[in-house]
Amino acid sequence: DVMTIHTYIQYTIRNSKGFTLVLMIVLLTVFLSIGMGIVNILLGQVIIIGQAQESFKALYAADIAMERTLYRDRVQNACTTSPNCTTEIIPLLNGACYWVTVNVGPSASCTGPSTRCMVIIGQDICSGAQRFVRRSFNVRY
């Protein structure tokens, strides 16, 4: 009886070499699929992190522009003589830039009790890049 079981096991081992190869291929495919899924998720996260940095850079450029223009207009009266006080593209040290338009007096874009409206646009890369992020503020004061 023991001999029969031993003979059966030897017969099964000798005749199952192809099965072991198929099993290993299936397991390697499963592990490779799981690994590729993890890499895909991590790559997506890296792209999202990069876009968040670009967005913050553009937002801070617009914020700097707003503060500078409010100072120029309120303290230095830079926008009192012309109906539209527009700046050219002004570069910043970190590669970002901004531009501002101030509308003085009532206009289609500046209605209500405000006497001045400011449109500020900040951009993260200003050196001719094809892909960039812009953030803007509309301020009435």
mmCIF file of C-alpha atoms in Angstrom:
data_model
loop_
_atom_site.group_PDB
_atom_site.id
_atom_site.type_symbol
_atom_site.label_atom_id
_atom_site.label_comp_id
_atom_site.label_asym_id
_atom_site.label_seq_id
_atom_site.Cartn_x
_atom_site.Cartn_y
_atom_site.Cartn_z
ATOM 1 C CA ASP A 1 0.000 0.000 0.000
ATOM 2 C CA VAL A 2 2.828 2.416 0.895
ATOM 3 C CA MET A 3 4.661 1.336 -2.234
ATOM 4 C CA THR A 4 1.631 2.169 -4.364
ATOM 5 C CA ILE A 5 1.451 5.715 -2.967
ATOM 6 C CA HIS A 6 5.203 6.179 -3.445
ATOM 7 C CA THR A 7 4.974 4.944 -7.039
ATOM 8 C CA TYR A 8 2.003 7.252 -7.701
ATOM 9 C CA ILE A 9 3.902 10.293 -6.358
ATOM 10 C CA GLN A 10 6.969 9.489 -8.462
ATOM 11 C CA TYR A 11 4.783 9.045 -11.550
ATOM 12 C CA THR A 12 3.016 12.355 -10.878
ATOM 13 C CA ILE A 13 6.289 14.239 -10.372
ATOM 14 C CA ARG A 14 7.823 12.795 -13.543
ATOM 15 C CA ASN A 15 4.813 13.660 -15.670
ATOM 16 C CA SER A 16 4.076 17.153 -14.259
ATOM 17 C CA LYS A 17 7.143 19.079 -15.480
ATOM 18 C CA GLY A 18 5.114 20.970 -18.067
ATOM 19 C CA PHE A 19 2.528 21.904 -15.427
ATOM 20 C CA THR A 20 5.208 23.498 -13.238
ATOM 21 C CA LEU A 21 6.347 25.664 -16.135
ATOM 22 C CA VAL A 22 2.781 26.803 -16.854
ATOM 23 C CA LEU A 23 2.193 27.538 -13.153
ATOM 24 C CA MET A 24 5.385 29.648 -12.978
ATOM 25 C CA ILE A 25 4.379 31.632 -16.079
ATOM 26 C CA VAL A 26 0.938 32.339 -14.599
ATOM 27 C CA LEU A 27 2.449 33.462 -11.275
ATOM 28 C CA LEU A 28 5.027 35.691 -12.987
ATOM 29 C CA THR A 29 2.255 37.257 -15.085
ATOM 30 C CA VAL A 30 0.203 38.003 -11.967
ATOM 31 C CA PHE A 31 3.190 39.556 -10.167
ATOM 32 C CA LEU A 32 4.126 41.591 -13.245
ATOM 33 C CA SER A 33 0.546 42.884 -13.561
ATOM 34 C CA ILE A 34 0.482 43.930 -9.903
ATOM 35 C CA GLY A 35 3.871 45.644 -10.282
ATOM 36 C CA MET A 36 2.789 47.532 -13.409
ATOM 37 C CA GLY A 37 -0.384 48.674 -11.636
ATOM 38 C CA ILE A 38 1.638 50.059 -8.735
ATOM 39 C CA VAL A 39 4.047 51.829 -11.117
ATOM 40 C CA ASN A 40 1.078 53.342 -12.991
ATOM 41 C CA ILE A 41 -0.418 54.710 -9.753
ATOM 42 C CA LEU A 42 2.921 56.139 -8.597
ATOM 43 C CA LEU A 43 3.564 57.786 -11.971
ATOM 44 C CA GLY A 44 0.135 59.450 -11.828
ATOM 45 C CA GLN A 45 0.895 60.799 -8.355
ATOM 46 C CA VAL A 46 4.234 62.224 -9.503
ATOM 47 C CA ILE A 47 2.491 64.041 -12.376
ATOM 48 C CA ILE A 48 -0.144 65.459 -10.001
ATOM 49 C CA ILE A 49 2.554 66.703 -7.616
ATOM 50 C CA GLY A 50 4.355 68.431 -10.497
ATOM 51 C CA GLN A 51 1.161 70.144 -11.622
ATOM 52 C CA ALA A 52 0.467 71.357 -8.091
ATOM 53 C CA GLN A 53 3.897 73.000 -7.950
ATOM 54 C CA GLU A 54 3.285 74.711 -11.296
ATOM 55 C CA SER A 55 -0.112 75.905 -10.117
ATOM 56 C CA PHE A 56 1.322 77.377 -6.899
ATOM 57 C CA LYS A 57 4.060 79.129 -8.865
ATOM 58 C CA ALA A 58 1.477 80.799 -11.134
ATOM 59 C CA LEU A 59 -0.745 81.678 -8.165
ATOM 60 C CA TYR A 60 2.121 83.317 -6.270
ATOM 61 C CA ALA A 61 3.119 85.267 -9.399
ATOM 62 C CA ALA A 62 -0.433 86.640 -9.622
ATOM 63 C CA ASP A 63 -0.405 87.440 -5.901
ATOM 64 C CA ILE A 64 2.877 89.345 -6.223
ATOM 65 C CA ALA A 65 1.435 91.273 -9.166
ATOM 66 C CA MET A 66 -1.679 92.189 -7.195
ATOM 67 C CA GLU A 67 0.313 93.493 -4.230
ATOM 68 C CA ARG A 68 2.748 95.460 -6.416
ATOM 69 C CA THR A 69 -0.005 97.011 -8.513
ATOM 70 C CA LEU A 70 -2.109 97.973 -5.484
ATOM 71 C CA TYR A 71 0.960 99.654 -3.994
ATOM 72 C CA ARG A 72 1.785 101.448 -7.263
ATOM 73 C CA ASP A 73 -1.788 102.658 -7.667
ATOM 74 C CA ARG A 74 -2.614 103.609 -4.066
ATOM 75 C CA VAL A 75 0.736 104.984 -2.892
ATOM 76 C CA GLN A 76 2.393 106.184 -6.110
ATOM 77 C CA ASN A 77 -0.834 107.081 -8.029
ATOM 78 C CA ALA A 78 0.453 105.225 -11.078
ATOM 79 C CA CYS A 79 -2.976 104.644 -12.628
ATOM 80 C CA THR A 80 -4.707 107.979 -12.097
ATOM 81 C CA THR A 81 -3.860 109.634 -15.399
ATOM 82 C CA SER A 82 -4.864 106.984 -17.928
ATOM 83 C CA PRO A 83 -8.172 105.127 -18.184
ATOM 84 C CA ASN A 84 -6.370 101.799 -18.620
ATOM 85 C CA CYS A 85 -3.189 101.113 -16.708
ATOM 86 C CA THR A 86 -1.721 98.004 -18.331
ATOM 87 C CA THR A 87 1.667 96.477 -17.608
ATOM 88 C CA GLU A 88 3.761 94.492 -20.029
ATOM 89 C CA ILE A 89 4.761 90.958 -19.143
ATOM 90 C CA ILE A 90 6.974 91.276 -16.091
ATOM 91 C CA PRO A 91 9.347 88.355 -15.398
ATOM 92 C CA LEU A 92 10.154 87.153 -11.889
ATOM 93 C CA LEU A 93 13.381 85.564 -10.670
ATOM 94 C CA ASN A 94 11.879 82.063 -10.403
ATOM 95 C CA GLY A 95 10.964 81.941 -14.126
ATOM 96 C CA ALA A 96 7.335 82.938 -13.619
ATOM 97 C CA CYS A 97 5.830 86.169 -14.882
ATOM 98 C CA TYR A 98 2.702 88.312 -14.650
ATOM 99 C CA TRP A 99 0.792 91.062 -16.364
ATOM 100 C CA VAL A 100 -1.886 93.404 -15.053
ATOM 101 C CA THR A 101 -4.673 95.543 -16.475
ATOM 102 C CA VAL A 102 -6.308 98.207 -14.298
ATOM 103 C CA ASN A 103 -9.534 99.771 -15.577
ATOM 104 C CA VAL A 104 -10.181 103.181 -14.044
ATOM 105 C CA GLY A 105 -13.782 104.356 -14.036
ATOM 106 C CA PRO A 106 -16.906 102.558 -15.160
ATOM 107 C CA SER A 107 -16.509 100.060 -17.988
ATOM 108 C CA ALA A 108 -18.031 96.796 -19.149
ATOM 109 C CA SER A 109 -15.659 94.836 -16.928
ATOM 110 C CA CYS A 110 -15.866 97.212 -13.972
ATOM 111 C CA THR A 111 -19.413 97.861 -12.799
ATOM 112 C CA GLY A 112 -20.884 98.754 -9.455
ATOM 113 C CA PRO A 113 -19.621 101.131 -6.774
ATOM 114 C CA SER A 114 -15.957 100.291 -7.433
ATOM 115 C CA THR A 115 -13.956 102.951 -9.206
ATOM 116 C CA ARG A 116 -11.144 100.648 -10.320
ATOM 117 C CA CYS A 117 -10.959 97.031 -11.402
ATOM 118 C CA MET A 118 -7.787 95.024 -11.785
ATOM 119 C CA VAL A 119 -7.249 91.852 -13.796
ATOM 120 C CA ILE A 120 -4.054 90.049 -12.826
ATOM 121 C CA ILE A 121 -2.652 87.008 -14.618
ATOM 122 C CA GLY A 122 0.274 84.968 -13.312
ATOM 123 C CA GLN A 123 1.992 82.303 -15.385
ATOM 124 C CA ASP A 124 4.423 79.673 -14.112
ATOM 125 C CA ILE A 125 6.817 79.505 -17.113
ATOM 126 C CA CYS A 126 7.328 82.507 -19.366
ATOM 127 C CA SER A 127 10.237 81.489 -21.581
ATOM 128 C CA GLY A 128 8.246 80.310 -24.602
ATOM 129 C CA ALA A 129 7.160 76.979 -23.127
ATOM 130 C CA GLN A 130 4.377 75.143 -24.915
ATOM 131 C CA ARG A 131 2.864 73.914 -21.658
ATOM 132 C CA PHE A 132 2.223 76.374 -18.838
ATOM 133 C CA VAL A 133 -0.228 77.125 -16.038
ATOM 134 C CA ARG A 134 -2.009 80.453 -15.553
ATOM 135 C CA ARG A 135 -3.834 81.726 -12.496
ATOM 136 C CA SER A 136 -5.660 85.035 -12.275
ATOM 137 C CA PHE A 137 -7.377 87.418 -9.883
ATOM 138 C CA ASN A 138 -10.081 89.993 -10.525
ATOM 139 C CA VAL A 139 -9.935 92.764 -7.935
ATOM 140 C CA ARG A 140 -12.348 95.664 -7.461
ATOM 141 C CA TYR A 141 -11.321 98.545 -5.228
#
